[in-house]
Structure formats: C-alpha cells, structure tokens
PDB file of C-alpha atoms and ligand atoms in Angstrom:
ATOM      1  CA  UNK A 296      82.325  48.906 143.865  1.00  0.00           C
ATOM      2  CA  UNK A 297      85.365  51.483 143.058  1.00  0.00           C
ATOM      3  CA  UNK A 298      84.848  55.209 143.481  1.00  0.00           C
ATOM      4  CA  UNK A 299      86.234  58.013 142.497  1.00  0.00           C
ATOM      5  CA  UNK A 300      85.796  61.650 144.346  1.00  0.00           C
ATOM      6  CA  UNK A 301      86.865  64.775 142.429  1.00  0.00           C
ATOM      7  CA  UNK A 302      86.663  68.390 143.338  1.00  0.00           C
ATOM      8  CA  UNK A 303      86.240  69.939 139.829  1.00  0.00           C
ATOM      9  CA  UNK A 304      86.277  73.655 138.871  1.00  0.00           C
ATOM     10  CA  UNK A 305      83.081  75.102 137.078  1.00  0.00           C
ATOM     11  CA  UNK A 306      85.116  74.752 133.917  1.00  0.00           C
ATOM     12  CA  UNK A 307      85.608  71.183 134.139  1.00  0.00           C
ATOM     13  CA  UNK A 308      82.203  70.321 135.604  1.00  0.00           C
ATOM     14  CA  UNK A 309      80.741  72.323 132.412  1.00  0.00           C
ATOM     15  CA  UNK A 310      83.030  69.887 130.029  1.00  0.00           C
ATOM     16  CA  UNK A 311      82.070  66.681 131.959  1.00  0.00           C
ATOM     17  CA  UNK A 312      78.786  67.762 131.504  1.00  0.00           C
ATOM     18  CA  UNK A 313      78.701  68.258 127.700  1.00  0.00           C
ATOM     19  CA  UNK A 314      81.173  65.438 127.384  1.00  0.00           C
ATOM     20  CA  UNK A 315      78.445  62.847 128.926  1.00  0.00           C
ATOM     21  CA  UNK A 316      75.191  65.045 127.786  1.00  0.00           C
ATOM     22  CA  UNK A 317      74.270  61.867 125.213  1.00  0.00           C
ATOM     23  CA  UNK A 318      74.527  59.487 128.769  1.00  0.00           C
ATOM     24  CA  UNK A 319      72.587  61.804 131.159  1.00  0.00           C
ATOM     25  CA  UNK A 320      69.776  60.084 132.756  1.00  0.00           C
ATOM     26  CA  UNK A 321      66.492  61.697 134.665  1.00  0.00           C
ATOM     27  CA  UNK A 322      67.134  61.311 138.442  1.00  0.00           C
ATOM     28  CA  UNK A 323      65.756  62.206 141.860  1.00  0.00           C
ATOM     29  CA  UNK A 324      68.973  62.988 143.626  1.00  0.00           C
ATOM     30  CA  UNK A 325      68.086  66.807 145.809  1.00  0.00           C
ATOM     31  CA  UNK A 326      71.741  67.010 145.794  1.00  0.00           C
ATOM     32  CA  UNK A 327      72.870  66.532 142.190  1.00  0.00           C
ATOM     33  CA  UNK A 328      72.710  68.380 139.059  1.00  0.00           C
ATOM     34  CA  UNK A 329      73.395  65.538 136.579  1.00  0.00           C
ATOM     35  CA  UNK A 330      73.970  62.644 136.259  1.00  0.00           C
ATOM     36  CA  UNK A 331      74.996  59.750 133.446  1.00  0.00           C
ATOM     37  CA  UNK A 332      75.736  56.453 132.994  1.00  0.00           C
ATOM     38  CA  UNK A 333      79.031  55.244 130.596  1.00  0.00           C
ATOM     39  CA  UNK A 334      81.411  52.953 130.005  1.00  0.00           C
ATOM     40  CA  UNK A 335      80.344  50.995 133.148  1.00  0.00           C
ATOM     41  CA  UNK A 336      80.558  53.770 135.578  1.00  0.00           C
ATOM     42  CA  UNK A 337      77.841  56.178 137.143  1.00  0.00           C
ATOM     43  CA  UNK A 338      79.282  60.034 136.879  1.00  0.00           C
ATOM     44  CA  UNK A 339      77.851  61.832 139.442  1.00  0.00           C
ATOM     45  CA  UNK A 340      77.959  65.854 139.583  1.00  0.00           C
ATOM     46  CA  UNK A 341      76.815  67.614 143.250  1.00  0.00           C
ATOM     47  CA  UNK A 342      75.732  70.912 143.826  1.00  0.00           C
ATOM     48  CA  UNK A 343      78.737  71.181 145.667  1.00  0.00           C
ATOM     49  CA  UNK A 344      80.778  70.850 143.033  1.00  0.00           C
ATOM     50  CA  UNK A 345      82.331  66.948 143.893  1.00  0.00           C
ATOM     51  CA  UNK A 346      81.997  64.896 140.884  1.00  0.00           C
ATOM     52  CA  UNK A 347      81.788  61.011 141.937  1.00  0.00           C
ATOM     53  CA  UNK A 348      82.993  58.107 139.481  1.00  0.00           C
ATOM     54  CA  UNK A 349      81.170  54.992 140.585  1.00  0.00           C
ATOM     55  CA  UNK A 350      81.608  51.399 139.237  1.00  0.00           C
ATOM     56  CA  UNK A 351      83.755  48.886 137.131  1.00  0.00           C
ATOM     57  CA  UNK A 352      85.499  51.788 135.268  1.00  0.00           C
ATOM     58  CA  UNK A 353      85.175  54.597 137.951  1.00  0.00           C
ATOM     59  CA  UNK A 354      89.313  55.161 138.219  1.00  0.00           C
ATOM     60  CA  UNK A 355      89.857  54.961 134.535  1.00  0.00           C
ATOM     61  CA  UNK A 356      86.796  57.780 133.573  1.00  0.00           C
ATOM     62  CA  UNK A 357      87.708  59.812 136.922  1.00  0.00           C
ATOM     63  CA  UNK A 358      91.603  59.625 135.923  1.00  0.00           C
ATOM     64  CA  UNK A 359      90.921  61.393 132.754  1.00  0.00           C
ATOM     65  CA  UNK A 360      89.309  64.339 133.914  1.00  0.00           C
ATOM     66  CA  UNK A 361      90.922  64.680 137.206  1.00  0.00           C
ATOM     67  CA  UNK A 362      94.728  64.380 134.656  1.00  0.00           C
ATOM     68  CA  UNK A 363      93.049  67.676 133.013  1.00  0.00           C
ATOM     69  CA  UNK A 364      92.439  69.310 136.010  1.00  0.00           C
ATOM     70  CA  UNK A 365      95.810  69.196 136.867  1.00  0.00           C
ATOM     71  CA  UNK A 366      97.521  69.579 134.107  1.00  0.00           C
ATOM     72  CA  UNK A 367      95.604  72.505 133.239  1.00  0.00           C
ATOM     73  CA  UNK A 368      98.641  75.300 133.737  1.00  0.00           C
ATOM     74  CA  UNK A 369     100.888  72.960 131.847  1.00  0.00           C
ATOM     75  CA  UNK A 370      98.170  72.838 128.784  1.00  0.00           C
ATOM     76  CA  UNK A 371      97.907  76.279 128.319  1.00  0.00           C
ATOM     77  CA  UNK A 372     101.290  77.213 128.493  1.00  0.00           C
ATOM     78  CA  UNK A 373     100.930  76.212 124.419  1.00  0.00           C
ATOM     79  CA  UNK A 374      97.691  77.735 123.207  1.00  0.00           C
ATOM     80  CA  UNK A 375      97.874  76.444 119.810  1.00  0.00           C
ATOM     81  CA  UNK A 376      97.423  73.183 120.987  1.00  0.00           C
ATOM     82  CA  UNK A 377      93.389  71.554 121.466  1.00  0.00           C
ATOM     83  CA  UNK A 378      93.445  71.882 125.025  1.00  0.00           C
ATOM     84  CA  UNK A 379      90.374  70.134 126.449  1.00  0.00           C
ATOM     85  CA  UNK A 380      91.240  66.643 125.883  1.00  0.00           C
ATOM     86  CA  UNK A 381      92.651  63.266 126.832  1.00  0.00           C
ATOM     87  CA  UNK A 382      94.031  60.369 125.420  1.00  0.00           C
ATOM     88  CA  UNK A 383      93.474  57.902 123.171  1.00  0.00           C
ATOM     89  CA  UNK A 384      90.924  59.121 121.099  1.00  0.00           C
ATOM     90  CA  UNK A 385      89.986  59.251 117.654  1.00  0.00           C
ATOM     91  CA  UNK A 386      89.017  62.325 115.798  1.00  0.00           C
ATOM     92  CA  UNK A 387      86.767  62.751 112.802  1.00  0.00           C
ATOM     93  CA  UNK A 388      86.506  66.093 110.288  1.00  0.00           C
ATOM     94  CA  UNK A 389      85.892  66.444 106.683  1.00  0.00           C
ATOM     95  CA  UNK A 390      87.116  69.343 104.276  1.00  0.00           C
ATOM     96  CA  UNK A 391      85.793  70.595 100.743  1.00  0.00           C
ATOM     97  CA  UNK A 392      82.152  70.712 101.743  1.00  0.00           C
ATOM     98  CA  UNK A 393      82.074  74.756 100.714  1.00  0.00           C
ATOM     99  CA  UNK A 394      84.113  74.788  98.371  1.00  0.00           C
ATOM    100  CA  UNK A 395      82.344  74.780  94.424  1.00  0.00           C
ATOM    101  CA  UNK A 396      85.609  72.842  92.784  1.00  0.00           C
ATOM    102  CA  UNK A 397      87.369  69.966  94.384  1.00  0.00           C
ATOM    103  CA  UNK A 398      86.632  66.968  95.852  1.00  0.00           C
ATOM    104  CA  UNK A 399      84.909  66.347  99.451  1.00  0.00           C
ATOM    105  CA  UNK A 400      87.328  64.344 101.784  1.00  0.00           C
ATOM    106  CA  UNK A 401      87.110  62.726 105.102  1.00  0.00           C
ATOM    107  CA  UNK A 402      90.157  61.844 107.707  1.00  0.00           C
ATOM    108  CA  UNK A 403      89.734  60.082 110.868  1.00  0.00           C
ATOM    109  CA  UNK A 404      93.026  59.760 113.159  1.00  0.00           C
ATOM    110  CA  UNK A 405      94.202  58.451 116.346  1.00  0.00           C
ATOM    111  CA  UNK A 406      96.039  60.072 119.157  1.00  0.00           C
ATOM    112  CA  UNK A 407      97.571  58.245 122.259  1.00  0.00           C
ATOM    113  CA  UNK A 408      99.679  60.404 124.801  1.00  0.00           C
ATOM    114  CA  UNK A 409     103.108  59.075 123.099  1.00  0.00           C
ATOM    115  CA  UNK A 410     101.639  60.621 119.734  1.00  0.00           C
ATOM    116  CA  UNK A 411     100.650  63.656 121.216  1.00  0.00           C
ATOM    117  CA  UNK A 412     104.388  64.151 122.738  1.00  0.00           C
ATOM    118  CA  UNK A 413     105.636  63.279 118.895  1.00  0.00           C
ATOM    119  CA  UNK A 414     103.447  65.907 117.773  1.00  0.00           C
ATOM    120  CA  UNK A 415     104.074  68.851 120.381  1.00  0.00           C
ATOM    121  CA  UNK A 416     107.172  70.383 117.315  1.00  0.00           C
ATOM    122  CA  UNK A 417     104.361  70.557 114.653  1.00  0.00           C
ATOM    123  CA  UNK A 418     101.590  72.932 116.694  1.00  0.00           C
ATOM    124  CA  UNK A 419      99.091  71.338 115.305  1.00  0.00           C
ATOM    125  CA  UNK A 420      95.294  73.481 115.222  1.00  0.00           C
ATOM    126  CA  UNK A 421      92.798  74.021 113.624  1.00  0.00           C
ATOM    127  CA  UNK A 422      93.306  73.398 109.961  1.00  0.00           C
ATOM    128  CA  UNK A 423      91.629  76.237 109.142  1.00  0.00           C
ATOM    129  CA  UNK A 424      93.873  78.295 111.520  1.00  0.00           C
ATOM    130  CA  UNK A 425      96.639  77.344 109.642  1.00  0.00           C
ATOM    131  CA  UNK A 426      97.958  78.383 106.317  1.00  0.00           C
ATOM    132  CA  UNK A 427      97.644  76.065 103.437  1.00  0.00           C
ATOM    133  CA  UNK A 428     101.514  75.985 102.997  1.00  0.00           C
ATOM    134  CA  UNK A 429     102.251  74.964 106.951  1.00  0.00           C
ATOM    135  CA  UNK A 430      99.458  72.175 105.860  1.00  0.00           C
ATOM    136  CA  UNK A 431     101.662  70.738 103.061  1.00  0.00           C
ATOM    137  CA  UNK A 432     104.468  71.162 104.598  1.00  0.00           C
ATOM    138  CA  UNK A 433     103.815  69.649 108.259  1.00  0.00           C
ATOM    139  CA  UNK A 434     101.049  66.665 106.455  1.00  0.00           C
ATOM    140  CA  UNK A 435     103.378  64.202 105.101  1.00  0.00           C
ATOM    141  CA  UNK A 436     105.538  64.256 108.725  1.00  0.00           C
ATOM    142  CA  UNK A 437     101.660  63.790 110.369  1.00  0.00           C
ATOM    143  CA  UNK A 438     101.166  60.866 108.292  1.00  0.00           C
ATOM    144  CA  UNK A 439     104.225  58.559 109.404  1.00  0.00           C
ATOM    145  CA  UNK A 440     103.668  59.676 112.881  1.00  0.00           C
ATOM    146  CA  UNK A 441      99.802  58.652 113.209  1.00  0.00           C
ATOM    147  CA  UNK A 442      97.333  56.070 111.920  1.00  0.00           C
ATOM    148  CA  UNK A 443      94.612  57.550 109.896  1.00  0.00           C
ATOM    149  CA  UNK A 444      92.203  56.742 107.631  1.00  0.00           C
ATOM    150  CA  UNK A 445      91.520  59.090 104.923  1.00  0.00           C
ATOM    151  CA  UNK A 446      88.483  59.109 101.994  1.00  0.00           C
ATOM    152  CA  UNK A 447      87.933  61.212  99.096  1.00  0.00           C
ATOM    153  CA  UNK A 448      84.701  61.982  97.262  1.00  0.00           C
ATOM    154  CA  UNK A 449      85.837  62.772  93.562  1.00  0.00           C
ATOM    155  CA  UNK A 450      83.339  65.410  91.926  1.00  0.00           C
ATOM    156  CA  UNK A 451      82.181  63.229  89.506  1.00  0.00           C
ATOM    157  CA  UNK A 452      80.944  60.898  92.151  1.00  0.00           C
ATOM    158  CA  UNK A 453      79.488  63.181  94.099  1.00  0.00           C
ATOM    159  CA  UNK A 454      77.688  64.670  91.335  1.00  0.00           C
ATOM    160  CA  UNK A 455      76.548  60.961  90.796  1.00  0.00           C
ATOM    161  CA  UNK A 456      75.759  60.425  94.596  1.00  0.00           C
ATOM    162  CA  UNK A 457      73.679  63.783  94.995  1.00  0.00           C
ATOM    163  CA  UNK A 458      71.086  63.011  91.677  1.00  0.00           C
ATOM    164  CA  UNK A 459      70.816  59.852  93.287  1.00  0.00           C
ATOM    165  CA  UNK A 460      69.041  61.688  96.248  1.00  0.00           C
ATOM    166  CA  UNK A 461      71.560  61.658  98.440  1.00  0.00           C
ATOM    167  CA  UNK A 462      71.990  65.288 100.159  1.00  0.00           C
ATOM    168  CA  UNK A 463      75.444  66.518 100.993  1.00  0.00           C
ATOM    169  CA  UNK A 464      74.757  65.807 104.863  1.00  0.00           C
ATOM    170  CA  UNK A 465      74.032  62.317 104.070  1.00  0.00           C
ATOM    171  CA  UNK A 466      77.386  62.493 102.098  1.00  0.00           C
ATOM    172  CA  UNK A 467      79.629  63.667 105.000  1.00  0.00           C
ATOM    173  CA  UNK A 468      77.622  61.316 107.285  1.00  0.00           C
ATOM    174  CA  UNK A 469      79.065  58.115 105.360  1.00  0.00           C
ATOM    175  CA  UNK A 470      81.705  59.121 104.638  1.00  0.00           C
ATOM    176  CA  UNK A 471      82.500  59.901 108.471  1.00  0.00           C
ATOM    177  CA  UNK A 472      81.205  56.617 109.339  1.00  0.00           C
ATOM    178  CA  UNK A 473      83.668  54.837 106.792  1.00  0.00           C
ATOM    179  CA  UNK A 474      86.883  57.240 107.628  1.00  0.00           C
ATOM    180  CA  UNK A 475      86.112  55.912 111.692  1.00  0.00           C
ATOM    181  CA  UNK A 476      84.988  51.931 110.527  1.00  0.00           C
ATOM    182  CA  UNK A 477      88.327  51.971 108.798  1.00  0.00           C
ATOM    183  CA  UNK A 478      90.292  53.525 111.676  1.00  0.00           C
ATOM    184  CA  UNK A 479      89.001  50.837 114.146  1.00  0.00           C
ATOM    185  CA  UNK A 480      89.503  47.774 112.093  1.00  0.00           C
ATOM    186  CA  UNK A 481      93.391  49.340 111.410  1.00  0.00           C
ATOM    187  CA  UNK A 482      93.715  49.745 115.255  1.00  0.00           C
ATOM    188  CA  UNK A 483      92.388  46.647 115.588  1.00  0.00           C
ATOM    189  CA  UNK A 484      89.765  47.812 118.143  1.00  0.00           C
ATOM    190  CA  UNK A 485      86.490  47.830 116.617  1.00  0.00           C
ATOM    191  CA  UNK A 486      85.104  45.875 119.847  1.00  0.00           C
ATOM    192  CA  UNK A 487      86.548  48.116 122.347  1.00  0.00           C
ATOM    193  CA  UNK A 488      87.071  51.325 120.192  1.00  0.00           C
ATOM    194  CA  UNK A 489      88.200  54.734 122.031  1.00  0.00           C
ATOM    195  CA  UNK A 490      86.531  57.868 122.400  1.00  0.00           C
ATOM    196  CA  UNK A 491      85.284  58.900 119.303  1.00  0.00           C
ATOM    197  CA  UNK A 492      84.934  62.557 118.400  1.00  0.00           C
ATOM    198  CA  UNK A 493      83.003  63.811 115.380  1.00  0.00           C
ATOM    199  CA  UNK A 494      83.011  67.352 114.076  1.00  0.00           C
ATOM    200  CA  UNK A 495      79.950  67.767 114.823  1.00  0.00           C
ATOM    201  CA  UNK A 496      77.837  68.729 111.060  1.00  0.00           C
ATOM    202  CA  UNK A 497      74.149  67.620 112.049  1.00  0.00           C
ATOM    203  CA  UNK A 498      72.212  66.774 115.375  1.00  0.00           C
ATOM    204  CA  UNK A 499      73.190  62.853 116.434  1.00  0.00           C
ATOM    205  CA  UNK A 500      69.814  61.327 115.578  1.00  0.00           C
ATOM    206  CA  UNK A 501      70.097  63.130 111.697  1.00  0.00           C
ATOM    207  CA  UNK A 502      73.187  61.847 111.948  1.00  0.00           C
ATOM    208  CA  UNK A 503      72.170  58.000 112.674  1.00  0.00           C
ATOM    209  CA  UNK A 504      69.299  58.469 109.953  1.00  0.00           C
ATOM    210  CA  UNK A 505      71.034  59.530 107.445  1.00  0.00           C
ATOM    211  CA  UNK A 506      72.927  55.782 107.783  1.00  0.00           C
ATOM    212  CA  UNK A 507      70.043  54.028 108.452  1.00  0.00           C
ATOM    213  CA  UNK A 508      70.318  51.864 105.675  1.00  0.00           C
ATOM    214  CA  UNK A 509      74.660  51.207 106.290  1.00  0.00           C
ATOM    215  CA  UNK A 510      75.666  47.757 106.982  1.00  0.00           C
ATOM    216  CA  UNK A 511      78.006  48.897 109.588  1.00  0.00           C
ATOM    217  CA  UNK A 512      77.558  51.795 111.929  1.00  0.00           C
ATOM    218  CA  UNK A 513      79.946  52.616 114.402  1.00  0.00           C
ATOM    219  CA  UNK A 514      77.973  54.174 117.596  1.00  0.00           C
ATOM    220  CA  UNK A 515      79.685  52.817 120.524  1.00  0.00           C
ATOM    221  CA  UNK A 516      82.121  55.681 121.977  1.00  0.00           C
ATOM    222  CA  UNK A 517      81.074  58.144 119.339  1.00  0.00           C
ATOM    223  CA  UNK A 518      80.637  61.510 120.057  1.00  0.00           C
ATOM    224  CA  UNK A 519      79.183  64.980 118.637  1.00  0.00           C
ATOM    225  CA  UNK A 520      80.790  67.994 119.559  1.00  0.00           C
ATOM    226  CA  UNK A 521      81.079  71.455 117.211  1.00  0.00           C
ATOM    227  CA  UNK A 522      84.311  73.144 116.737  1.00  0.00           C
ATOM    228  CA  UNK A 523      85.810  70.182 117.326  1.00  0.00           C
ATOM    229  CA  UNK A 524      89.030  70.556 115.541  1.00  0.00           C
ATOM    230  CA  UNK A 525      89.701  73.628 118.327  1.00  0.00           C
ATOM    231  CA  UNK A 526      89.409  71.468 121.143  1.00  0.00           C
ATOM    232  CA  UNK A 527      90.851  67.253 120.326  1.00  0.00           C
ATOM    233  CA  UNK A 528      93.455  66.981 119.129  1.00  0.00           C
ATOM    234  CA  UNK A 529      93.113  63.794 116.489  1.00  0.00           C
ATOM    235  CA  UNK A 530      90.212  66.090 115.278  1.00  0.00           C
ATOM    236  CA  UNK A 531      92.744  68.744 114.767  1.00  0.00           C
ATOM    237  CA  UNK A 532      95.419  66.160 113.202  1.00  0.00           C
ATOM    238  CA  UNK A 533      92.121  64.764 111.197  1.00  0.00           C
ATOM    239  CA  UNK A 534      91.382  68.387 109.738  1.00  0.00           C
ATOM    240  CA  UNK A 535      95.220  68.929 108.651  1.00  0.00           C
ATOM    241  CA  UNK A 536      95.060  66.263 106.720  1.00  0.00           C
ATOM    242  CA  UNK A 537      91.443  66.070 105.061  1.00  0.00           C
ATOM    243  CA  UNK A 538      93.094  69.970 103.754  1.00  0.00           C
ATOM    244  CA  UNK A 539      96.259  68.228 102.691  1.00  0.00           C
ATOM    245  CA  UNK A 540      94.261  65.956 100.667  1.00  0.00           C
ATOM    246  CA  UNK A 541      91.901  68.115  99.036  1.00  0.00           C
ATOM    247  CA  UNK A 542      94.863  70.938  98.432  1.00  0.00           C
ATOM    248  CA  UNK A 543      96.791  68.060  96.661  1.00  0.00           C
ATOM    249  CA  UNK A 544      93.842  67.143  94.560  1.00  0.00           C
ATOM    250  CA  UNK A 545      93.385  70.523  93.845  1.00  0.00           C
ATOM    251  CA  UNK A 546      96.632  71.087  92.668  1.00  0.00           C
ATOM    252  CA  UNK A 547      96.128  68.137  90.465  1.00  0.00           C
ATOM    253  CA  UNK A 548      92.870  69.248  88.576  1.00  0.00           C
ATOM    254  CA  UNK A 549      94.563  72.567  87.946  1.00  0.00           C
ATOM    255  CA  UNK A 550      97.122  70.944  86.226  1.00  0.00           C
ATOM    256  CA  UNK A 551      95.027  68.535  84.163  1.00  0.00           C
ATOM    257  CA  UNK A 552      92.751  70.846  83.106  1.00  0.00           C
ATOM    258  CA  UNK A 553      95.070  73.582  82.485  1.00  0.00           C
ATOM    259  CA  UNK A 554      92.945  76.257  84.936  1.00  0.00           C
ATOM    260  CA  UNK A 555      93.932  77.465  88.097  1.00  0.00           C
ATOM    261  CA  UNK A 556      91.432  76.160  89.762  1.00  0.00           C
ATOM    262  CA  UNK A 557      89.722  78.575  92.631  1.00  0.00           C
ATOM    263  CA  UNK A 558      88.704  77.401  96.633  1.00  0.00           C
ATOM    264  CA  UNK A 559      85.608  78.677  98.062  1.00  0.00           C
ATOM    265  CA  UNK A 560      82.300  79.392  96.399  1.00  0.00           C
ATOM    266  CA  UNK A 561      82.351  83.180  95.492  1.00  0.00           C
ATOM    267  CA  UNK A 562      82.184  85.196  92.852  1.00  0.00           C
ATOM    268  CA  UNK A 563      85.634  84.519  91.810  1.00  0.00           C
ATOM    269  CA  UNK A 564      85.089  80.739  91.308  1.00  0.00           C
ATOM    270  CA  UNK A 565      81.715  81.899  89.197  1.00  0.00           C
ATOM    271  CA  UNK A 566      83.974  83.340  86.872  1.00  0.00           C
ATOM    272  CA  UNK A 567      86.362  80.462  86.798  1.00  0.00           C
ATOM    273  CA  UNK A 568      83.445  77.885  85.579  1.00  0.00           C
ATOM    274  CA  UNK A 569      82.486  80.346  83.225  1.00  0.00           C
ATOM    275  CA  UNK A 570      86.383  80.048  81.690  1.00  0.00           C
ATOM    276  CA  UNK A 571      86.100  76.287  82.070  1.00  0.00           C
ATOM    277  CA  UNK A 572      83.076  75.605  80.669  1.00  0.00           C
ATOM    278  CA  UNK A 573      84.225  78.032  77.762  1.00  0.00           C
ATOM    279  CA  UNK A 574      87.457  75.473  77.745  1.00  0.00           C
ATOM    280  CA  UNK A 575      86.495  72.320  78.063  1.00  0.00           C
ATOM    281  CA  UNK A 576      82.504  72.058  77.697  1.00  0.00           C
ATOM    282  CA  UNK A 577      80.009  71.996  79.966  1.00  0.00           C
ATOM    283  CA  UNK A 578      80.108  68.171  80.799  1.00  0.00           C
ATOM    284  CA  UNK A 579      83.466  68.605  82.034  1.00  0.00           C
ATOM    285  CA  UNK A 580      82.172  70.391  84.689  1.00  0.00           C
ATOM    286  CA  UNK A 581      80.960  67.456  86.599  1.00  0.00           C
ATOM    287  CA  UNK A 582      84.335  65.834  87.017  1.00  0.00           C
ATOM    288  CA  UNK A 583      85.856  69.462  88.905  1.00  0.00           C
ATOM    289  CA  UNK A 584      82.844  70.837  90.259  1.00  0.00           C
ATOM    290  CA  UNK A 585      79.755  70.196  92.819  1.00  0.00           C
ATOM    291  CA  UNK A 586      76.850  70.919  89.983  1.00  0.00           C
ATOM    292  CA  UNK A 587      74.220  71.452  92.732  1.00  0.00           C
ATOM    293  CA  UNK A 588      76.022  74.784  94.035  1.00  0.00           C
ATOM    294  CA  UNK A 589      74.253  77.648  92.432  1.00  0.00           C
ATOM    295  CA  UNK A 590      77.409  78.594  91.072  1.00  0.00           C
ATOM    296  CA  UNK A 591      76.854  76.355  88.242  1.00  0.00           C
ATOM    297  CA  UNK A 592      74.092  78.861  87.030  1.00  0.00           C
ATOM    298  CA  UNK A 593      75.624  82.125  88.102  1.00  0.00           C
ATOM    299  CA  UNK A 594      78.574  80.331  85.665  1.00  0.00           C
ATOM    300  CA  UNK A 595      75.923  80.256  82.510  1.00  0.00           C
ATOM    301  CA  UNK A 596      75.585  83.657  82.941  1.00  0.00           C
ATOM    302  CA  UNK A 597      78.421  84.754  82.089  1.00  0.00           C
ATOM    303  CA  UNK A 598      78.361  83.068  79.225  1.00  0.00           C
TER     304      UNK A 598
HETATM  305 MG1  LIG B 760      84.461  70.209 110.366  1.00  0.00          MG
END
C-alpha cells in the first residue's frame, strides 16, 4: 500500500484538519490526533506533528498539501491572491442575497494550475474586496479564460419561489447545487468531479435537506467552508462573476424602469421603492424587488 510521510507546520496541520473535518473518523490511536478517511486514502495526523497519507491515492492527497507547504513563501509574496489552496477545484458563491432590488445569482467555476497562471495579471479576491468597476472591467477577460456556470434568480421568480414556501436558504441551496451539476457535466466529470468548495451559507446537513426532494445532488467532493472566496481561488473567480452578473442586471432594471436603482437594503433603497412604487405601481415591485424584505413595508410608509 503507498505512503506518504509529511512533516507539516501547525498551520498546515490546522487546514488538513478542517479540510477533512466532514471525513474524520473516531479512533483509538494514543499517538494521533485525527484521523479521516477520503478519496481512497487514510490521512493520518501524530502528535508529533507527521501527517501520513496511506492507500490507493496516498501520493496524489499528500502531494497537494506537501506542494503548499513548500510553496508557501512563493504564495504570499502576492497577498491578494486566495492563498490556501490547490488545484483543480471548483468553487461555488452566490451574490444579491442582501440586497432588496436585483436579482439573486449563482456562479460555479473551475481552476486548474494553467488557469491559475492565466489569471495571476487580474489579482483576483474577494469580490467584495474589489470595486464594482475592477469587476466589470476584469469579468468579461475571466469568462474566456475559465469554464463556469452561472444562474440567475430574476425577482419575479423569486418572489414566486419564496410564497411557494421556499425560504431564501433553500433558494441559494439549489441554486448552488445547479451552478456545480452544470459545471461537472461541462467538464465532463460528473463521475470523478474535483474538489468542490461551497461558500459555506448553512451547516452541510441544512444544506442536504433543503434538496432533499432534487433529482440530482452533487455530494461527492463537495465541501463547506466560510469565507471561502478569501481562501480558493475558483470561489474567488466564482464571486467576481456572480457580482458581474447581478451589476449588469442591475444596470439593466435601472434603465427599464427609468430609476436608479439602489444595492443593499438600507434606508436609502426604502426610499427608492417608495419613488417606484409612486412610478410604476405597486405590482411592479415584484419584478425589481425581494417583497419579503421588510423594506417593502418601511416603502408604504413613506407613502
Ligand atoms: Mg458567499
């Protein structure tokens, strides 16, 4: 059976850790502090800080971290790049969730290490880390460089969706799902997909339940990890352009409804519904706003 021994530092041992937390299993071993099984290969962590990679897949899963290890000085020579990561993966974040007007939307995207070279020029972060012109202007180069797969939730159907019962978590959950289904079947790897990285917006099993009734879940690969878009970098390129999309859609309700339409959920935007709903009636409303915000009634006082 192939092994792998690495020396990690207390930085990486803490990452392999949360990186396999869904795979730990209970053990006996005096000498270990965790333990997990994945991908066909045992991941062993020692009190002594050795981290052992046993089985079918031990050198490809002990490659990756011990790459990171090394590479380390290299990595943070450019700090607005995700640092703690490897390649391929895929990356999963949604934008629009806060935000009274505008749609919802949903990218997943893929990153091998020959994208991740083609995007070094672009510094891509966090979207939110980044100004909303950058966004537009560095978005359209993002999207000939790597497959994505991106959804959006018009208001109108969301309004639909959510007095259907369905809850805004429930939402984001298929939508995720779909955005990553999509991906995999593009990649033509929905057998033997890569990691999978969600931005993480509810505990796994909420997660799973709120698509318990999906024909198609994807689950193998997939993980859960918050501030995400800080730390993978197809998370990162996902975020850039689930903003691109919802600033372009934006841009296009302003126009057609003749309102410069507000981001956020403040007081600001409770002043803007009260103008639109002044301009265009109050049914309007559902095809450029979330109803279910209290915004909507903040907006009927001002009337
Ligand atoms: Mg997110």
């Amino acid at each position: 059976m192939a092994s792998i021994t690495l020396v990690a530092t207390d930085k990486i041992i803490d990452k392999i850790k949360k990186f396999y937390a869904e795979q730990e299993i209970n053990h006996k071993n005096p000498h270990a502090s965790f333990i997990a099984k994945a991908n066909n290969c045992t991941i062993t962590i020692y009190h002594s800080k050795k981290v052992l990679f046993q089985g079918k897949n031990a050198e490809k899963e002990g490659a990756l971290w011990s790459d990171i290890q090394s590479k380390k000085i290299s990595v943070h020579k450019n700090k607005n790049l995700p640092s703690t990561t490897f390649f391929p993966h895929i990356g999963s974040d949604e934008v629009g969730t806060g935000d009274y007007f505008g749609p919802m939307t949903v990218c997943a995207a893929f990153v091998d290490d020959t994208l991740r070279k083609q995007l070094e020029p672009f510094q891509i972060q966090d979207s939110k880390a980044m100004t909303d012109r950058y966004i537009c202007e560095i978005a359209p180069k993002l999207k000939e460089i790597i497959p994505f797969s991106f959804l959006i939730l018009p208001n109108e159907k969301y309004n639909q969706i959510n007095r259907s019962g369905y809850n805004q978590g429930k939402m984001k959950a298929y939508l995720h799902n779909q955005a990553i289904l999509h991906l995999l079947k593009k990649l033509h790897c929905e057998q033997n997909p890569p990691k999978i990285i969600i931005d993480q917006f509810a505990e796994k099993g909420v997660y799973y339940n709120y698509l318990k009734d999906a024909p198609t879940v994807a689950k193998q690969n997939v993980f859960f990890e918050t501030k995400a878009e800080s730390k993978f970098l197809a998370v990162a390129c996902a975020s850039v352009l689930a903003r691109y999309g919802f600033l372009q859609k934006m841009n296009q309700l302003s126009a057609q409804w003749d309102i410069e339409i507000p981001k956020g959920a403040g007081n600001k935007v409770d002043q803007m519904a009260a103008s639109f709903i002044k301009k265009h009636g109050i049914e309007a409303l559902e095809q450029v706003a979330k109803l279910h915000f209290v915004n909507t009634e903040k907006a009927k006082k001002y009337l």
